[in-house]
Amino acid sequence: MSLLFSLASVVDLTKWNELNMQSWVDMLEPFGYPVDDKFFADHLCEQTDGEILQGLMPMTTAMEFDSLQNTRQKFLEEQIPRLEFTPVPGVVDLLHDARQNSASPYTAYIMTNIGNESIRDTILSKAGLQNMFDGCFQYGSRTSMVHETVEQLKQQRDGNIATPVIIFQHTPTNITKQKAISVGKCTTVGVACSGADNSHKLLAAGAKCSIPNYSNLKAEYLVHL
């Protein structure tokens, strides 16, 4: 069985989101972009740095692009160690249970649009989740995160992916964008960790079921989804 987790479905990223937005404010406001919550949601969410800059400033030269990106990444790398991160309740126990008590082998992977490996590792480490996943895959906005992750996973494992695939998603948008993937049985679980009213939206978007967190969730139950 393969377990695919969006990063925000296993870690409370509130502090990261605030820092990430501030980095874009510092970068884009000198160019006349008023970065507020709506602008962030419309133009900056669920995309790689390259996609964002190419969309907002298509005439940027390669040298200018590298300079802007390096400045933002340096700011984030300097600030991220000062933040604290907590795991979504129950996820540590679920991962331990999947490794130690399951009758069948499990592999677990993270899906994220954070391209900086150092930042990803710091977030997972501070949340106590270091070394608990078999890999971490970056995705962009142009394809489904699941589709992109599975394609990368196929290449890494010579086309062999343990099935069924259970996907843990935290936003209705990512569930809606999800494409059919040719890996056998695939089930999406909505993780309503971003708000109590999110459960209904996750189900409406196509999740088979929704959970507030991973408390009391056992690995053996996942095979029955």
Short mmCIF file of C-alpha atoms in Angstrom, two decimals:
data_model
loop_
_atom_site.label_atom_id
_atom_site.label_comp_id
_atom_site.label_asym_id
_atom_site.label_seq_id
_atom_site.Cartn_x
_atom_site.Cartn_y
_atom_site.Cartn_z
CA MET A 1 0.00 0.00 0.00
CA SER A 2 1.17 3.52 -0.81
CA LEU A 3 0.18 6.47 1.38
CA LEU A 4 0.44 9.93 -0.21
CA PHE A 5 0.12 12.94 2.11
CA SER A 6 -0.07 16.59 1.17
CA LEU A 7 2.35 18.38 3.50
CA ALA A 8 -0.43 20.48 5.06
CA SER A 9 -2.37 17.31 5.89
CA VAL A 10 0.38 16.21 8.29
CA VAL A 11 1.83 19.52 9.60
CA ASP A 12 0.14 22.70 10.82
CA LEU A 13 1.58 25.15 8.29
CA THR A 14 0.01 28.34 9.67
CA LYS A 15 3.39 29.84 10.58
CA TRP A 16 4.90 28.82 7.24
CA ASN A 17 2.01 30.37 5.32
CA GLU A 18 2.51 33.67 7.16
CA LEU A 19 6.26 33.65 6.49
CA ASN A 20 5.77 32.61 2.87
CA MET A 21 3.31 35.45 2.28
CA GLN A 22 5.67 37.98 3.87
CA SER A 23 8.46 36.85 1.54
CA TRP A 24 6.22 37.49 -1.48
CA VAL A 25 5.18 40.89 -0.11
CA ASP A 26 8.84 41.87 0.18
CA MET A 27 9.57 40.62 -3.33
CA LEU A 28 6.55 41.82 -5.30
CA GLU A 29 5.41 45.08 -3.73
CA PRO A 30 8.41 47.00 -5.18
CA PHE A 31 7.08 45.93 -8.60
CA GLY A 32 3.63 47.35 -7.83
CA TYR A 33 1.83 44.15 -6.87
CA PRO A 34 -0.44 44.64 -3.80
CA VAL A 35 0.02 41.29 -2.07
CA ASP A 36 -2.96 40.65 0.20
CA ASP A 37 -4.90 37.49 1.05
CA LYS A 38 -6.90 37.58 -2.20
CA PHE A 39 -3.84 38.18 -4.36
CA PHE A 40 -2.05 35.36 -2.55
CA ALA A 41 -4.95 32.96 -3.12
CA ASP A 42 -5.37 33.97 -6.78
CA HIS A 43 -1.74 34.08 -7.88
CA LEU A 44 0.62 32.48 -5.35
CA CYS A 45 -1.02 29.36 -3.92
CA GLU A 46 -0.16 25.83 -5.03
CA GLN A 47 2.49 26.93 -7.55
CA THR A 48 6.25 26.72 -7.77
CA ASP A 49 8.34 29.90 -7.62
CA GLY A 50 9.10 29.54 -11.32
CA GLU A 51 5.44 29.34 -12.28
CA ILE A 52 4.60 32.38 -10.16
CA LEU A 53 7.34 34.61 -11.52
CA GLN A 54 6.76 33.54 -15.11
CA GLY A 55 3.07 34.29 -14.72
CA LEU A 56 3.48 37.71 -13.08
CA MET A 57 6.67 38.90 -14.78
CA PRO A 58 7.07 37.03 -18.06
CA MET A 59 9.67 39.50 -19.36
CA THR A 60 12.05 38.82 -16.46
CA THR A 61 15.50 37.76 -17.67
CA ALA A 62 17.08 34.56 -16.42
CA MET A 63 19.57 36.56 -14.36
CA GLU A 64 16.83 38.70 -12.78
CA PHE A 65 14.75 35.61 -12.12
CA ASP A 66 17.64 33.88 -10.34
CA SER A 67 18.35 36.99 -8.26
CA LEU A 68 14.73 37.35 -7.14
CA GLN A 69 14.37 33.68 -6.36
CA ASN A 70 17.68 33.50 -4.47
CA THR A 71 16.77 36.53 -2.35
CA ARG A 72 13.42 35.02 -1.38
CA GLN A 73 14.90 31.62 -0.62
CA LYS A 74 17.67 33.14 1.50
CA PHE A 75 15.07 35.05 3.54
CA LEU A 76 13.01 31.87 4.07
CA GLU A 77 16.03 29.76 5.02
CA GLU A 78 17.11 32.35 7.58
CA GLN A 79 13.66 32.66 9.15
CA ILE A 80 12.32 29.10 9.05
CA PRO A 81 14.54 27.77 11.90
CA ARG A 82 12.93 30.34 14.23
CA LEU A 83 9.45 28.89 13.73
CA GLU A 84 7.81 26.01 15.54
CA PHE A 85 5.73 23.37 13.75
CA THR A 86 3.39 20.75 15.13
CA PRO A 87 2.13 17.55 13.49
CA VAL A 88 -1.56 17.07 12.81
CA PRO A 89 -2.88 14.99 15.76
CA GLY A 90 -2.56 11.25 15.29
CA VAL A 91 -0.34 11.22 12.20
CA VAL A 92 2.77 10.05 14.09
CA ASP A 93 0.87 7.12 15.60
CA LEU A 94 -0.63 6.22 12.22
CA LEU A 95 2.78 6.13 10.55
CA HIS A 96 4.28 4.05 13.37
CA ASP A 97 1.30 1.69 13.18
CA ALA A 98 1.68 1.32 9.42
CA ARG A 99 5.36 0.44 9.77
CA GLN A 100 5.26 -1.86 12.78
CA ASN A 101 1.88 -3.51 13.07
CA SER A 102 0.61 -3.91 9.55
CA ALA A 103 0.41 -7.33 7.91
CA SER A 104 1.24 -5.79 4.52
CA PRO A 105 4.10 -3.39 3.64
CA TYR A 106 3.36 0.34 3.54
CA THR A 107 5.25 3.15 1.88
CA ALA A 108 4.53 6.80 2.74
CA TYR A 109 5.32 9.93 0.74
CA ILE A 110 4.92 13.68 1.10
CA MET A 111 3.52 15.89 -1.70
CA THR A 112 4.35 19.60 -1.59
CA ASN A 113 4.92 22.63 -3.80
CA ILE A 114 7.83 23.73 -1.58
CA GLY A 115 10.83 23.20 -3.82
CA ASN A 116 13.53 24.02 -1.26
CA GLU A 117 14.65 20.70 0.22
CA SER A 118 16.25 22.38 3.24
CA ILE A 119 12.98 24.13 4.12
CA ARG A 120 10.96 20.92 3.69
CA ASP A 121 13.38 19.01 5.90
CA THR A 122 13.31 21.72 8.57
CA ILE A 123 9.50 21.75 8.69
CA LEU A 124 9.29 17.96 8.98
CA SER A 125 12.09 17.84 11.56
CA LYS A 126 10.55 20.53 13.77
CA ALA A 127 7.21 18.69 13.59
CA GLY A 128 8.91 15.46 14.71
CA LEU A 129 8.32 13.77 11.36
CA GLN A 130 11.89 13.42 10.12
CA ASN A 131 12.73 10.02 8.66
CA MET A 132 9.08 8.96 8.74
CA PHE A 133 8.49 9.12 4.99
CA ASP A 134 10.01 7.23 2.08
CA GLY A 135 10.26 10.30 -0.09
CA CYS A 136 9.08 13.81 -0.80
CA PHE A 137 7.82 14.98 -4.18
CA GLN A 138 7.36 18.51 -5.47
CA TYR A 139 4.45 19.37 -7.73
CA GLY A 140 3.39 22.39 -9.75
CA SER A 141 0.01 23.88 -10.56
CA ARG A 142 -0.36 22.65 -14.12
CA THR A 143 -1.07 19.05 -13.24
CA SER A 144 -2.72 17.27 -10.36
CA MET A 145 -0.35 16.88 -7.42
CA VAL A 146 -1.30 13.22 -7.24
CA HIS A 147 -0.76 12.60 -10.94
CA GLU A 148 2.63 14.33 -10.81
CA THR A 149 3.67 12.49 -7.65
CA VAL A 150 2.69 9.11 -9.03
CA GLU A 151 4.58 9.73 -12.27
CA GLN A 152 7.71 10.62 -10.27
CA LEU A 153 7.17 7.58 -8.06
CA LYS A 154 6.84 5.31 -11.09
CA GLN A 155 10.19 6.54 -12.40
CA GLN A 156 11.84 6.10 -9.01
CA ARG A 157 10.52 2.56 -8.51
CA ASP A 158 10.78 1.30 -12.11
CA GLY A 159 7.04 1.48 -12.57
CA ASN A 160 6.21 -0.60 -9.50
CA ILE A 161 3.91 1.15 -7.02
CA ALA A 162 2.41 -0.61 -4.04
CA THR A 163 -1.37 -0.54 -4.31
CA PRO A 164 -3.92 0.39 -3.19
CA VAL A 165 -2.97 4.08 -3.07
CA ILE A 166 -4.50 6.15 -0.27
CA ILE A 167 -4.27 9.92 -0.75
CA PHE A 168 -4.65 12.35 2.14
CA GLN A 169 -5.61 15.81 0.92
CA HIS A 170 -6.30 19.01 2.88
CA THR A 171 -7.97 21.26 0.29
CA PRO A 172 -11.01 20.79 -1.95
CA THR A 173 -9.11 22.44 -4.82
CA ASN A 174 -6.45 19.75 -4.93
CA ILE A 175 -9.08 17.02 -4.79
CA THR A 176 -11.01 18.61 -7.66
CA LYS A 177 -7.85 18.90 -9.76
CA GLN A 178 -6.95 15.28 -9.13
CA LYS A 179 -6.76 13.23 -12.29
CA ALA A 180 -7.37 9.53 -12.74
CA ILE A 181 -4.13 7.64 -12.29
CA SER A 182 -3.35 4.21 -13.66
CA VAL A 183 -2.11 2.49 -10.54
CA GLY A 184 -5.09 0.35 -9.63
CA LYS A 185 -7.27 1.19 -6.64
CA CYS A 186 -6.90 4.79 -5.50
CA THR A 187 -8.87 6.40 -2.66
CA THR A 188 -8.86 10.01 -1.43
CA VAL A 189 -9.33 10.89 2.23
CA GLY A 190 -10.06 14.53 3.05
CA VAL A 191 -8.24 15.84 6.13
CA ALA A 192 -10.29 18.74 7.47
CA CYS A 193 -7.45 20.15 9.59
CA SER A 194 -7.91 23.69 8.25
CA GLY A 195 -11.38 24.21 9.73
CA ALA A 196 -14.51 22.42 10.89
CA ASP A 197 -16.52 23.65 7.90
CA ASN A 198 -13.97 22.15 5.52
CA SER A 199 -15.28 18.58 5.86
CA HIS A 200 -18.37 19.16 3.71
CA LYS A 201 -16.28 20.88 1.02
CA LEU A 202 -13.80 18.03 0.91
CA LEU A 203 -16.58 15.49 0.42
CA ALA A 204 -18.26 17.62 -2.23
CA ALA A 205 -14.95 17.84 -4.09
CA GLY A 206 -14.74 14.06 -4.30
CA ALA A 207 -13.13 12.70 -1.14
CA LYS A 208 -14.49 9.27 -0.21
CA CYS A 209 -14.50 10.26 3.45
CA SER A 210 -13.33 13.12 5.65
CA ILE A 211 -11.49 13.07 8.98
CA PRO A 212 -10.65 16.00 11.30
CA ASN A 213 -7.22 14.47 12.01
CA TYR A 214 -5.61 11.02 12.33
CA SER A 215 -6.49 10.31 15.95
CA ASN A 216 -7.56 6.67 16.45
CA LEU A 217 -7.02 5.89 12.75
CA LYS A 218 -5.37 2.48 12.34
CA ALA A 219 -3.41 1.32 9.31
CA GLU A 220 -5.44 -1.88 9.07
CA TYR A 221 -8.58 0.20 8.49
CA LEU A 222 -7.12 1.83 5.37
CA VAL A 223 -7.31 -1.38 3.30
CA HIS A 224 -11.12 -1.27 3.67
CA LEU A 225 -11.55 2.21 2.21
#
